[in-house]
């Protein structure tokens, strides 16, 4: 017998939970402007998320999936992308989506039961939220096929969770991406929990990054609470992809500090001590500490930032709350480019009953 | 398979089978629209297991006619990703029996993308698959499950039943801005030849095609069953029974007007399909005639269909399917009612 294949999975962290460098800080982090930009987006995401939960609790929003704890992973991967790249998110990547120009009011509209939430003003070519788990990995691979065919220097990035790595679509996407050297990055947000199923029950794999090995593509595990590590490795993966060297899997290890959604109660299946321990690793504190240590941040700046993002959130919440419902016929009018005749009758019927039953036309 | 070498403005009539027509239509679109990409298992070098893509990779290159890894859900999923980013993918699923992994992608994404983004994105793609029984194929290679796809909002389902309609409807499907499931009745892939002008002219979707005018009874059918039905109509004509035969062609959305007008004229309706009866597309046709044309009916509607059983292996497959005598008998019974 001889060993004919072997693999190693690297782990990377630049900032430890206390904000102290645990490895040589990469080039991007020497640019204080970049670090502050990411910190601002992380804080913005956290404040937005907190507000969204409040809106749900007060009956102004439907079920909402919080991204608490994922801020570094989201912002780091989006900051690594270029504007023309395409993001194929799941349903929780607000930090990434906001960074790329999706509006907070659009995210609220989506969870507030209005399809216009996926009609982004900003990144027109980004895929909308994806709820069926890991199916978006294939859309990212397909987008990358389109870019490759047209000879465009663009990449696609899909994001799915630890649970998503059990899905066939995840493997299938990595497999064709590897075979074709597609310009795509598969970001896996390992937040340890798929609703109530812990990672130990999800897989016997020691890392999720090693799931790349069978597809013949590189996989790396990074500290998903370290925005520098996420951005650095996703940037490297994108540069590689743009250079025709093919896809990469980047596993970002973080923790879902919230319930799965507002309809969930994680205390039913998760120990308090585990969550408390995870809070000590959360992403905002370490970056703030690091910025303070290098003299780029202080109490005054923090206070001003919090005021600024709160005002942004309030304005977007107002925009959301002021948005009238769509007309009834909107449910028909986007099914096909041209409404087939048989739907006209149903459309008229819906309009008629919407009015007589007290529905609103906006 | 022959390709036109004439100058583009000179359309020539070519005698071709249904599968030749599929190849010819694919070639036309590959030639005239750089966004079109054919992809699937064995569609490239091998030209498809039924030869539907024969010669296309050699002519258009491996970028435009792509052999993919073997995963049908993947084929549908990447096609959606390509379509959303400006391409027009035409994926082939080798047999309908292997189409089910695509269902998640079709129902969750292809049929919803335009709607859920309020038109920001769309999904112009044509998922082709051969379907149906009668060719003595192995297990899982003979079913007709078009109704599954007809039930998906936002997905068009189109079934050609002649070389000319295969050519014209496939062109229309590829040019349609929304997703189409294009099911090819493989039993009649090579059953007959027809002169088809390779002129790039599409036929309309969302309409029925009346294959034979008649006055006593309307028979609605599609796919390979058009042949059985026309044979039955010939036979019945000898007994002075005049059948109007309508090819549904677009299974979803259904052109009800043509059917209702015909039933208004004949007063009688028989529906013929290979697929199992319960919740089949025939049930939808019967329901709409019951809702909108009941008073035109002189007799109850009859359905001649596959049975609600697992499709038998091929020693008994023809006993499962509608036959000329089953159809003719149903017509006679309906006329006696």
XYZ file of C-alpha atoms in Angstrom:
699
model
C 0.000 0.000 0.000
C 1.076 3.499 -0.654
C -0.475 6.872 -0.015
C -1.697 8.261 -3.327
C -3.550 11.287 -2.000
C -3.113 13.332 1.104
C -4.388 16.642 2.329
C -3.855 19.341 4.882
C -6.225 22.078 5.910
C -4.796 25.389 7.051
C -6.406 27.603 9.635
C -5.867 31.339 9.668
C -6.428 34.049 12.248
C -4.760 37.460 12.415
C -6.564 39.005 15.353
C -7.249 37.037 18.501
C -10.455 37.595 20.474
C -8.728 40.269 22.572
C -7.756 42.178 19.440
C -4.067 41.281 19.653
C -2.308 40.216 16.455
C -1.833 36.448 16.495
C 0.004 36.401 13.151
C 1.715 38.854 10.862
C -0.934 41.374 9.898
C -1.504 41.203 6.109
C -1.144 44.132 3.778
C -4.821 45.065 3.667
C -4.905 45.593 7.435
C -2.079 48.116 7.234
C -4.614 50.373 5.551
C -6.418 51.863 8.550
C -9.059 53.331 6.263
C -10.037 49.835 5.134
C -10.251 48.601 8.718
C -12.421 51.511 9.794
C -14.649 51.052 6.753
C -15.199 47.420 7.686
C -15.747 48.266 11.330
C -18.398 50.821 10.395
C -20.225 48.248 8.279
C -20.027 45.662 11.046
C -21.502 48.091 13.553
C -24.144 49.139 11.057
C -25.081 45.501 10.526
C -25.291 44.858 14.281
C -27.499 47.886 14.909
C -29.703 47.049 11.938
C -30.078 43.460 13.107
C -31.049 44.505 16.620
C -33.624 46.895 15.220
C -35.069 44.247 12.906
C -35.641 41.913 15.846
C -37.382 44.732 17.708
C -39.597 45.358 14.707
C -40.542 41.684 14.642
C -41.267 41.650 18.386
C -43.547 44.656 18.014
C -45.471 43.167 15.108
C -43.970 45.346 12.405
C -41.956 42.625 10.667
C -42.531 38.956 9.866
C -40.249 36.134 10.936
C -36.663 37.352 10.755
C -33.359 35.453 10.722
C -30.828 37.352 12.787
C -27.185 37.601 11.729
C -25.873 38.354 15.224
C -22.255 37.239 15.430
C -21.759 36.897 11.674
C -20.741 40.504 11.039
C -17.042 39.892 10.401
C -17.698 37.004 8.030
C -20.302 38.951 6.083
C -18.423 42.224 5.849
C -15.065 40.565 5.253
C -16.248 38.553 2.277
C -18.169 41.436 0.726
C -15.230 43.806 1.196
C -13.055 41.318 -0.671
C -15.378 41.338 -3.670
C -15.439 43.767 -6.546
C -18.552 45.640 -7.528
C -19.078 43.635 -10.730
C -18.747 40.316 -8.942
C -21.935 38.491 -8.071
C -23.076 37.463 -4.616
C -25.375 34.468 -4.181
C -26.332 34.689 -0.518
C -28.538 32.520 1.638
C -31.114 34.369 3.721
C -28.923 35.761 6.488
C -26.036 37.595 4.822
C -27.195 41.132 5.576
C -23.724 42.333 6.435
C -22.491 41.304 2.992
C -25.567 42.550 1.179
C -25.526 45.935 2.893
C -21.840 46.308 2.136
C -22.613 45.682 -1.538
C -25.320 48.319 -1.611
C -28.572 46.540 -0.793
C -30.711 48.895 1.287
C -31.762 48.106 4.843
C -35.319 48.950 3.845
C -35.115 46.295 1.122
C -34.097 43.631 3.617
C -36.937 44.742 5.875
C -39.377 44.651 2.972
C -38.392 41.070 2.225
C -38.952 39.913 5.790
C -41.964 42.188 5.957
C -43.654 40.108 3.261
C -43.019 42.182 0.153
C -41.211 40.910 -2.947
C -39.834 44.345 -3.706
C -37.254 43.579 -1.038
C -35.417 41.483 -3.648
C -35.560 44.164 -6.321
C -32.280 45.712 -5.213
C -31.583 49.287 -6.154
C -27.889 48.640 -5.689
C -26.241 45.440 -6.911
C -28.620 44.655 -9.769
C -26.863 41.452 -10.745
C -26.628 39.941 -7.244
C -28.902 37.000 -6.596
C -31.759 37.490 -4.165
C -32.047 35.758 -0.780
C -31.990 31.997 -1.155
C -34.070 29.965 1.267
C -33.816 26.370 -0.080
C -30.506 25.437 1.468
C -27.374 25.463 -0.717
C -29.330 25.636 -3.988
C -27.654 29.026 -4.543
C -24.207 27.398 -4.773
C -25.253 26.195 -8.221
C -26.400 29.656 -9.249
C -22.991 31.007 -8.330
C -21.340 28.245 -10.365
C -23.680 29.019 -13.290
C -22.936 32.742 -13.040
C -19.227 31.876 -13.092
C -19.838 29.778 -16.222
C -21.419 32.821 -17.867
C -18.445 35.018 -16.918
C -15.982 32.418 -18.128
C -17.805 32.011 -21.449
C -17.899 35.749 -22.055
C -14.318 36.197 -20.983
C -15.256 38.632 -18.238
C -12.940 39.181 -15.284
C -15.782 38.680 -12.840
C -16.317 36.183 -10.056
C -19.266 34.750 -8.189
C -19.400 34.147 -4.448
C -21.949 31.860 -2.856
C -22.586 31.769 0.856
C -24.112 28.882 2.740
C -24.031 27.582 6.272
C -22.622 24.500 7.956
C -25.927 22.673 7.419
C -25.732 23.531 3.733
C -22.539 21.541 3.365
C -24.645 18.394 3.815
C -26.667 19.224 0.703
C -26.029 17.663 -2.674
C -26.167 21.027 -4.401
C -23.135 22.179 -2.398
C -21.010 19.244 -3.574
C -22.375 19.415 -7.097
C -21.472 23.078 -7.385
C -17.927 22.548 -6.082
C -17.536 19.556 -8.349
C -18.359 21.299 -11.618
C -16.490 24.419 -10.482
C -13.405 22.310 -9.939
C -13.757 20.450 -13.226
C -14.179 23.721 -15.154
C -11.873 25.949 -13.075
C -14.771 28.323 -12.641
C -14.245 31.802 -11.182
C -16.253 31.188 -8.030
C -15.654 31.200 -4.280
C -17.721 29.050 -1.970
C -17.966 30.769 1.398
C -19.182 28.502 4.168
C -20.354 30.244 7.313
C -19.850 27.629 9.975
C -21.883 29.045 12.831
C -22.004 25.638 14.515
C -25.778 25.255 14.446
C -28.294 24.356 11.720
C -31.385 25.404 13.675
C -31.125 22.830 16.490
C -28.641 20.429 14.930
C -25.065 20.973 16.090
C -22.136 20.569 13.748
C -21.169 17.273 15.412
C -24.433 15.734 14.225
C -24.120 17.336 10.804
C -20.881 15.683 9.774
C -17.898 13.644 10.881
C -15.649 15.992 8.925
C -13.132 17.653 11.205
C -13.411 20.819 9.133
C -15.889 21.899 6.503
C -13.003 23.268 4.469
C -11.841 19.725 3.766
C -15.038 19.073 1.856
C -13.257 20.903 -0.959
C -10.699 18.121 -1.206
C -13.011 15.650 -2.931
C -13.843 18.307 -5.521
C -10.158 18.809 -6.187
C -10.212 22.431 -5.102
C -8.439 24.228 -2.262
C -10.197 24.709 1.043
C -9.131 26.863 3.933
C -10.575 27.474 7.374
C -10.428 30.960 8.807
C -11.560 32.592 12.012
C -14.896 33.989 10.888
C -14.894 36.440 13.767
C -11.705 37.998 12.447
C -12.698 40.292 9.604
C -9.077 40.618 8.491
C -8.732 36.870 8.053
C -12.017 36.576 6.168
C -11.239 39.445 3.832
C -7.654 38.406 3.265
C -8.459 34.830 2.320
C -11.516 35.646 0.254
C -9.438 38.268 -1.589
C -6.778 35.648 -2.244
C -9.421 33.185 -3.437
C -10.986 35.780 -5.729
C -7.626 36.797 -7.168
C -6.939 33.161 -7.890
C -10.358 32.716 -9.497
C -9.984 35.875 -11.573
C -6.640 34.598 -12.742
C -8.222 31.458 -14.172
C -6.947 29.190 -11.418
C -10.388 28.057 -10.322
C -12.584 27.953 -7.254
C -11.798 27.903 -3.535
C -13.815 26.983 -0.483
C -13.368 29.385 2.432
C -14.833 28.148 5.705
C -15.396 30.946 8.196
C -15.835 29.645 11.722
C -18.157 31.808 13.742
C -21.143 31.332 16.020
C -24.833 31.995 15.722
C -25.294 34.148 18.801
C -29.017 34.503 18.086
C -31.876 32.095 17.738
C -32.156 30.591 14.246
C -34.992 33.023 13.527
C -37.440 34.990 15.612
C -39.681 31.907 15.427
C -37.053 29.805 17.177
C -36.018 29.470 20.824
C -32.448 28.223 20.937
C -32.554 27.816 24.736
C -34.491 24.616 24.071
C -31.453 22.915 22.556
C -28.380 24.957 23.399
C -26.524 25.375 26.674
C -26.280 28.854 28.122
C -22.617 28.349 28.930
C -21.822 27.611 25.291
C -23.469 30.827 24.136
C -21.735 32.824 26.878
C -18.381 31.418 25.810
C -19.124 32.294 22.194
C -19.865 35.906 23.155
C -16.252 36.200 24.304
C -15.163 35.496 20.711
C -17.565 37.852 18.948
C -16.171 39.942 16.099
C -16.778 43.600 16.951
C -14.841 43.836 20.225
C -11.553 42.580 18.816
C -11.526 44.899 15.821
C -12.472 47.889 17.957
C -9.701 47.010 20.411
C -7.174 46.629 17.638
C -8.177 49.968 16.108
C -7.882 51.609 19.535
C -4.488 49.990 20.096
C -3.126 51.431 16.861
C -4.595 54.812 17.748
C -7.275 54.785 15.054
C -10.331 54.628 17.300
C -11.609 56.127 20.542
C -14.748 56.604 22.619
C -15.674 59.768 20.820
C -15.505 58.158 17.386
C -17.450 55.187 18.653
C -20.201 57.401 20.011
C -20.425 59.386 16.789
C -20.564 56.200 14.741
C -23.331 54.726 16.848
C -25.359 57.912 16.456
C -24.783 57.932 12.724
C -25.745 54.305 12.135
C -28.787 54.620 14.410
C -29.967 57.524 12.281
C -29.360 55.530 9.099
C -31.326 52.607 10.495
C -34.180 54.837 11.632
C -34.443 56.449 8.212
C -34.513 53.070 6.487
C -37.055 51.700 8.961
C -39.262 54.693 8.220
C -38.873 54.118 4.495
C -39.923 50.505 5.002
C -42.868 51.355 7.231
C -44.059 54.073 4.857
C -43.989 51.795 1.843
C -47.577 50.974 0.862
C -48.477 47.402 -0.054
C -48.055 46.429 -3.655
C -51.216 46.392 -5.737
C -52.957 43.009 -5.739
C -52.188 42.430 -9.398
C -48.443 42.522 -8.694
C -48.650 38.817 -7.780
C -49.553 38.150 -11.421
C -47.606 40.799 -13.233
C -44.098 39.426 -12.705
C -44.807 35.749 -13.312
C -43.962 35.999 -16.999
C -42.699 38.850 -19.114
C -46.057 38.796 -20.894
C -49.077 37.751 -18.881
C -50.582 34.612 -20.432
C -54.250 34.918 -21.227
C -55.399 32.343 -18.691
C -53.969 34.412 -15.866
C -55.912 37.529 -16.843
C -59.128 36.022 -15.535
C -57.530 35.066 -12.205
C -55.935 38.503 -11.998
C -59.298 40.222 -12.454
C -60.800 37.904 -9.855
C -58.133 38.699 -7.273
C -58.501 42.427 -7.848
C -62.267 42.228 -7.491
C -62.122 40.329 -4.185
C -59.245 42.305 -2.804
C -61.384 45.395 -3.064
C -64.605 43.928 -1.764
C -62.858 42.204 1.162
C -61.242 45.430 2.288
C -57.853 44.869 0.723
C -55.809 47.866 -0.156
C -54.476 49.013 -3.439
C -51.515 50.525 -1.750
C -28.294 14.892 -40.132
C -27.726 17.627 -42.640
C -26.964 21.248 -42.015
C -27.783 23.973 -44.452
C -24.706 25.149 -46.281
C -26.725 27.552 -48.369
C -26.489 31.297 -47.878
C -28.603 32.372 -44.927
C -31.282 34.095 -46.997
C -32.069 30.977 -48.968
C -34.132 28.736 -46.792
C -34.166 25.208 -48.014
C -36.651 22.502 -47.356
C -35.076 19.561 -45.652
C -36.758 16.262 -45.085
C -36.239 15.542 -41.443
C -37.374 13.516 -38.468
C -38.516 15.037 -35.192
C -35.081 14.584 -33.659
C -33.418 16.101 -36.751
C -35.718 19.061 -36.255
C -34.550 19.434 -32.662
C -30.921 19.410 -33.796
C -31.646 21.832 -36.619
C -33.425 24.267 -34.308
C -30.595 24.096 -31.754
C -28.088 24.752 -34.536
C -30.075 27.737 -35.773
C -30.172 29.323 -32.348
C -26.517 28.567 -31.585
C -25.683 30.163 -34.909
C -27.832 33.269 -34.471
C -27.650 34.053 -30.751
C -24.293 34.029 -28.961
C -26.086 33.781 -25.609
C -27.342 30.282 -26.373
C -25.438 27.435 -24.713
C -26.308 23.741 -24.955
C -25.228 21.676 -21.964
C -25.827 18.268 -20.467
C -24.579 14.745 -20.071
C -23.031 13.344 -23.267
C -24.352 16.184 -25.432
C -20.904 17.192 -26.678
C -18.528 14.756 -28.313
C -21.107 12.006 -28.263
C -23.908 14.194 -29.598
C -26.445 12.986 -27.041
C -27.613 9.462 -26.356
C -30.447 9.977 -28.842
C -28.172 12.083 -31.130
C -30.248 15.238 -30.574
C -27.069 17.313 -30.381
C -25.097 15.375 -32.997
C -22.481 17.495 -34.710
C -23.200 20.610 -32.662
C -20.021 20.597 -30.589
C -17.883 20.073 -33.678
C -19.614 23.008 -35.325
C -19.944 25.456 -32.423
C -17.161 24.414 -30.065
C -16.977 22.975 -26.579
C -17.853 26.330 -24.964
C -21.241 26.461 -26.655
C -22.043 22.761 -26.484
C -20.831 21.528 -23.133
C -20.512 18.094 -21.619
C -21.268 18.404 -17.921
C -20.611 16.261 -14.880
C -23.364 13.783 -14.115
C -25.741 15.548 -11.760
C -29.121 16.656 -13.066
C -29.901 19.037 -10.217
C -26.571 20.681 -10.934
C -27.363 20.987 -14.642
C -30.619 22.793 -13.866
C -29.020 24.912 -11.138
C -26.093 26.165 -13.191
C -28.455 26.817 -16.094
C -30.486 29.098 -13.821
C -27.305 30.858 -12.716
C -26.270 31.364 -16.337
C -29.732 32.521 -17.382
C -29.873 35.044 -14.544
C -26.557 36.452 -15.762
C -27.513 36.985 -19.374
C -27.079 33.639 -21.119
C -29.758 31.436 -22.671
C -28.894 27.906 -21.551
C -30.544 24.914 -23.161
C -29.778 22.041 -20.808
C -30.609 18.494 -21.781
C -31.717 15.914 -19.248
C -30.916 12.550 -20.748
C -34.223 10.877 -19.864
C -37.272 12.102 -18.026
C -36.648 9.399 -15.441
C -33.606 11.382 -14.304
C -35.305 14.774 -14.334
C -36.517 14.708 -10.734
C -33.363 16.166 -9.148
C -34.113 19.284 -11.239
C -37.505 19.743 -9.623
C -36.133 21.719 -6.659
C -34.306 24.135 -8.946
C -37.264 24.512 -11.305
C -39.949 25.045 -8.695
C -37.846 26.969 -6.175
C -35.932 29.151 -8.609
C -36.554 28.987 -12.370
C -40.276 29.561 -12.092
C -39.933 32.204 -9.374
C -36.904 34.287 -10.209
C -38.673 36.964 -12.247
C -41.528 37.168 -9.790
C -39.513 37.249 -6.589
C -37.196 39.956 -7.879
C -40.095 41.962 -9.357
C -38.572 41.584 -12.792
C -35.014 42.528 -11.815
C -33.844 39.086 -12.898
C -35.320 36.522 -15.252
C -34.637 32.977 -16.259
C -34.691 32.410 -20.013
C -33.787 28.737 -20.320
C -35.114 25.626 -22.023
C -34.749 22.341 -20.193
C -35.108 19.588 -22.793
C -35.801 15.949 -22.023
C -36.971 12.944 -24.002
C -39.984 11.266 -22.440
C -42.645 8.629 -22.866
C -42.908 4.913 -23.466
C -43.044 2.529 -26.359
C -39.398 2.053 -27.212
C -38.700 -0.995 -25.029
C -36.404 1.002 -22.787
C -35.132 -0.086 -19.353
C -36.764 0.867 -16.063
C -37.167 4.623 -15.401
C -36.864 5.403 -19.110
C -40.502 5.392 -20.206
C -42.651 7.544 -17.933
C -44.682 10.602 -18.851
C -44.780 12.964 -15.906
C -45.444 16.274 -17.652
C -48.173 17.094 -15.135
C -45.555 17.580 -12.407
C -44.092 20.460 -14.371
C -47.436 21.830 -15.532
C -48.265 22.393 -11.865
C -45.298 24.702 -11.371
C -46.179 28.380 -11.620
C -43.906 30.275 -13.965
C -42.793 27.230 -15.960
C -44.019 26.657 -19.494
C -44.305 23.042 -20.614
C -44.138 22.374 -24.342
C -44.408 19.055 -26.187
C -43.954 18.858 -29.952
C -45.563 16.077 -31.949
C -44.138 16.515 -35.441
C -40.841 17.558 -37.008
C -42.254 20.931 -38.051
C -43.614 21.648 -34.589
C -40.412 20.421 -32.935
C -38.460 22.915 -35.034
C -40.808 25.851 -34.643
C -41.711 25.319 -31.003
C -38.114 24.766 -29.893
C -37.090 28.025 -31.576
C -39.979 29.747 -29.811
C -39.046 28.167 -26.469
C -35.424 29.311 -26.741
C -36.540 32.834 -27.667
C -39.111 32.966 -24.882
C -37.932 35.206 -22.039
C -39.131 32.750 -19.397
C -38.225 29.165 -18.502
C -39.592 26.330 -20.616
C -39.566 22.587 -20.018
C -39.473 21.102 -23.514
C -40.418 17.433 -23.525
C -39.661 15.399 -26.608
C -41.718 12.269 -27.286
C -38.878 9.890 -28.004
C -41.070 7.185 -29.472
C -41.719 9.435 -32.464
C -38.198 10.859 -32.673
C -37.708 8.940 -35.920
C -41.201 7.726 -36.719
C -41.698 9.843 -39.794
C -40.104 12.532 -41.886
C -41.480 15.861 -42.888
C -40.240 18.659 -45.107
C -39.220 21.460 -42.779
C -37.899 24.772 -43.940
C -34.829 25.679 -41.890
C -35.663 29.363 -41.946
C -35.499 30.259 -38.256
C -39.244 30.847 -38.080
C -40.730 30.028 -34.704
C -44.227 28.718 -34.153
C -46.418 30.288 -31.477
C -46.350 28.893 -27.945
C -49.444 28.798 -25.735
C -51.680 27.655 -28.566
C -53.127 24.295 -29.564
C -52.659 22.911 -33.053
C -55.699 21.401 -34.723
C -54.351 18.389 -36.596
C -57.627 17.297 -38.136
C -60.943 19.030 -38.517
C -64.074 17.135 -37.553
C -67.641 17.599 -36.493
C -68.754 14.690 -34.288
C -66.245 14.675 -31.457
C -63.167 16.503 -30.209
C -60.099 14.547 -29.189
C -57.439 16.453 -27.267
C -54.023 14.831 -27.033
C -50.294 15.567 -27.258
C -46.904 14.021 -27.855
C -46.638 10.512 -29.271
C -50.340 9.917 -28.635
C -51.182 12.204 -31.542
C -50.186 9.301 -33.795
C -52.444 6.764 -32.079
C -55.222 9.309 -32.052
C -54.916 10.164 -35.730
C -54.904 6.454 -36.565
C -58.041 5.990 -34.494
C -59.595 8.980 -36.271
C -58.793 7.382 -39.668
C -60.386 4.158 -38.565
C -63.468 5.939 -37.212
C -63.798 7.947 -40.403
C -64.553 4.668 -42.180
C -67.620 4.398 -39.941
C -68.538 7.993 -40.824
C -67.412 9.321 -37.463
C -65.762 12.690 -37.890
C -63.106 13.427 -35.244
C -61.494 16.765 -34.611
C -57.992 16.098 -33.292
C -56.275 18.808 -31.273
C -52.622 18.701 -30.268
C -52.335 20.577 -26.983
C -48.636 21.334 -27.744
C -48.230 23.804 -24.877
C -49.210 21.777 -21.833
C -48.938 24.795 -19.578
C -50.412 27.353 -19.971
C -53.244 25.642 -21.857
C -54.971 27.327 -24.784
C -58.512 26.755 -23.590
C -60.159 28.783 -26.315
C -59.332 26.377 -29.127
C -60.613 23.450 -27.068
C -63.799 25.211 -25.989
C -64.552 26.345 -29.538
C -64.097 22.810 -30.795
C -66.306 21.345 -28.070
C -68.939 23.972 -28.847
C -68.945 22.618 -32.382
C -68.778 18.877 -31.670
C -70.439 18.600 -28.258
C -68.219 15.717 -27.264
C -64.737 15.411 -25.786
C -62.245 12.600 -25.362
C -58.825 13.296 -23.862
C -55.912 10.990 -24.625
C -52.603 10.957 -22.786
C -49.886 8.489 -21.953
C -49.414 9.751 -18.423
C -51.245 8.249 -15.472
C -54.809 9.465 -15.179
C -55.165 10.966 -11.702
C -54.182 14.627 -11.599
C -52.893 14.325 -15.146
C -53.093 17.240 -17.548
C -56.248 15.636 -18.956
C -57.970 16.359 -15.661
C -57.229 20.051 -16.149
C -58.597 19.980 -19.702
C -61.738 18.194 -18.494
C -62.157 20.625 -15.621
C -62.004 23.685 -17.824
C -64.532 22.212 -20.254
C -66.772 21.356 -17.296
C -66.413 24.912 -15.988
C -66.798 26.797 -19.226
C -68.302 24.456 -21.778
C -70.590 22.097 -19.874
C -73.742 23.137 -21.713
C -72.088 22.411 -25.032
C -71.546 18.806 -24.018
C -73.940 16.152 -25.250
C -72.132 13.373 -23.373
C -69.767 12.956 -20.436
C -66.084 13.596 -21.074
C -63.949 10.491 -21.381
C -60.253 10.079 -20.718
C -58.039 7.444 -22.320
C -54.812 7.444 -20.327
C -52.106 5.427 -18.734
C -53.224 3.662 -15.582
C -52.497 4.895 -12.065
C -49.777 2.311 -11.577
C -46.030 2.186 -11.852
C -45.237 2.028 -15.549
C -44.692 -1.673 -16.337
C -41.374 -2.850 -17.738
C -41.420 -3.153 -21.467
C -42.973 -6.572 -21.939
C -46.222 -4.986 -20.836
C -45.686 -1.320 -21.572
C -48.010 -1.230 -24.575
C -50.805 -2.634 -22.419
C -50.334 0.299 -20.076
C -50.598 2.916 -22.782
C -53.598 4.148 -24.731
C -53.945 2.305 -28.035
C -55.841 2.866 -31.254
C -58.579 0.489 -30.132
C -58.844 2.007 -26.653
C -59.195 5.438 -28.221
C -61.651 4.319 -30.901
C -63.779 2.531 -28.315
C -63.840 5.590 -26.058
C -64.994 7.678 -29.018
C -67.746 5.229 -29.912
C -68.925 5.018 -26.307
C -68.985 8.786 -26.033
C -71.036 9.012 -29.204
C -73.482 6.412 -27.860
C -73.989 8.259 -24.560
